[in-house]
C-alpha positions in Angstrom: -19.4 21.7 -49.7 -16.0 21.9 -48.0 -15.0 24.6 -45.6 -11.3 25.5 -45.1 -9.7 25.0 -41.7 -6.5 26.4 -40.3 -3.4 24.5 -41.2 -2.0 22.9 -38.0 0.7 20.1 -37.6 -1.8 17.8 -35.8 -4.6 18.2 -38.3 -2.3 17.7 -41.3 -0.2 14.9 -39.8 -2.0 12.0 -41.7 -1.1 13.7 -45.0 2.4 15.1 -44.4 4.3 17.8 -42.6 3.7 21.5 -41.9 6.9 23.5 -42.6 7.2 26.6 -40.5 9.5 28.5 -38.1 7.3 28.2 -35.1 8.4 28.1 -31.5 12.1 28.0 -30.4 14.6 26.9 -33.1 16.3 23.5 -32.7 19.7 25.0 -33.1 21.3 28.5 -33.1 23.9 28.8 -36.0 25.9 31.3 -37.9 27.6 33.0 -35.0 24.3 33.2 -33.0 22.5 35.1 -35.8 20.3 32.4 -37.2 17.8 29.9 -35.7 17.6 26.5 -37.5 14.3 24.6 -37.5 16.0 21.3 -38.2 14.8 18.4 -40.4 11.1 19.3 -40.5 9.9 17.1 -43.4 9.7 13.4 -44.0 11.2 13.6 -47.5 11.0 10.4 -49.6 12.3 10.0 -53.1 11.8 6.3 -53.5 13.9 3.8 -55.3 15.8 5.2 -58.3 14.7 8.8 -57.5 16.7 11.8 -56.3 15.8 15.1 -54.7 15.1 18.0 -57.0 14.3 21.6 -56.3 12.1 23.5 -58.8 10.4 26.8 -58.8 6.6 26.9 -59.7 4.7 30.0 -60.7 1.0 29.3 -60.2 -2.0 31.5 -61.1 -3.8 33.1 -58.2 -7.2 31.6 -57.4 -10.0 32.7 -55.2 -12.7 31.2 -53.0 -15.3 29.8 -53.5 -13.4 27.3 -55.6 -14.6 24.2 -57.6 -12.5 21.1 -56.7 -12.8 18.7 -59.6 -9.5 16.8 -59.4 -6.8 15.6 -57.0 -3.5 13.9 -57.7 -0.9 11.9 -55.9 2.7 10.9 -56.4 3.3 7.2 -55.7 7.1 7.4 -56.0 7.9 10.2 -53.6 7.0 13.1 -51.4 6.4 16.7 -52.6 7.1 19.8 -50.6 5.7 23.3 -51.3 7.4 26.4 -49.8 5.9 29.7 -50.7 8.3 32.4 -51.8 6.2 35.1 -50.2 4.2 35.3 -47.0 0.7 35.1 -48.4 -1.8 32.3 -47.7 -2.5 29.4 -50.0 -5.0 26.6 -50.0 -3.9 23.1 -49.2 -6.3 20.3 -50.3 -5.8 16.7 -49.2 -7.8 13.5 -49.1 -7.4 10.2 -47.3 -6.9 7.1 -49.5 -9.9 4.8 -49.5 -9.1 1.6 -51.5 -6.9 3.4 -54.1 -9.3 6.4 -54.5 -9.5 9.6 -52.6 -12.0 9.9 -49.7 -13.7 13.1 -48.7 -11.2 15.9 -49.1 -10.1 18.3 -46.4 -9.1 21.8 -47.1 -6.6 23.9 -45.1 -5.7 27.5 -45.3 -2.0 28.3 -44.5 -0.8 31.1 -42.2 1.9 33.4 -43.4 5.3 31.6 -43.5 3.8 28.0 -43.6 4.6 25.4 -46.3 3.7 21.8 -46.5 5.3 18.4 -47.4 2.9 15.8 -48.8 3.9 12.3 -48.0 4.4 9.8 -50.8 1.0 8.5 -52.3 -1.1 11.3 -50.5 -4.0 12.6 -52.5 -3.8 16.4 -52.8 -5.1 19.3 -54.8 -3.0 21.3 -57.2 -1.0 24.3 -56.1 -3.6 26.9 -55.1 -2.2 30.4 -54.1 -4.9 32.9 -53.0 -2.7 36.0 -52.9 0.8 37.1 -53.6 3.1 36.3 -56.4 2.3 32.6 -56.9 5.9 31.6 -56.7 6.8 28.4 -54.7 10.0 26.4 -54.1 9.1 22.8 -54.7 11.2 19.8 -53.5 10.2 16.5 -55.0 11.3 13.4 -56.7 13.2 13.4 -60.0 13.3 10.0 -61.8 12.4 8.0 -64.8 9.4 6.2 -63.5 5.8 7.5 -63.6 5.0 9.6 -60.5 1.6 11.1 -61.1 -1.9 9.8 -60.7 -4.9 12.0 -61.2 -8.5 11.3 -59.9 -11.4 13.3 -61.3 -14.5 13.5 -59.0 -17.9 12.6 -60.6 -19.3 15.6 -58.7 -16.9 18.5 -58.0 -16.7 19.8 -54.5 -17.2 23.5 -53.7 -14.6 24.9 -51.4 -15.5 27.9 -49.2 -13.7 29.9 -46.5 -14.1 29.2 -42.8 
């Protein structure tokens, strides 16, 4: 069984970046009317790739949840930015010899998004409330960029 934990930059650092407008902005722009939280993701689109912005509409899920599969993108990073302020579940796993290790599960706070680093095992997009709409920034290219791993025994994900 896996229990969710709050999404924090330190806890998530091995897997990617937490995207949020927390603390003081790095710059004040637009005639003093806008705070810019500058360059918050380690975007990586690999050789022969380019950045693409897509909109995903995912079905809402609920906890407890059965986690049967994770995936990774060997050619580039992938960022998820919710288009509402509702929480979503973020699932990651360390790489252990080309396969995922024991997964970790994070619950976002309102206004948080994530950027998964290249080749990071992660669960599928899992909104728990809201409209299920996400802006996604990831690699567009001709080479294969998806690997899936199915667990022999699914994990059960529960809330904190």
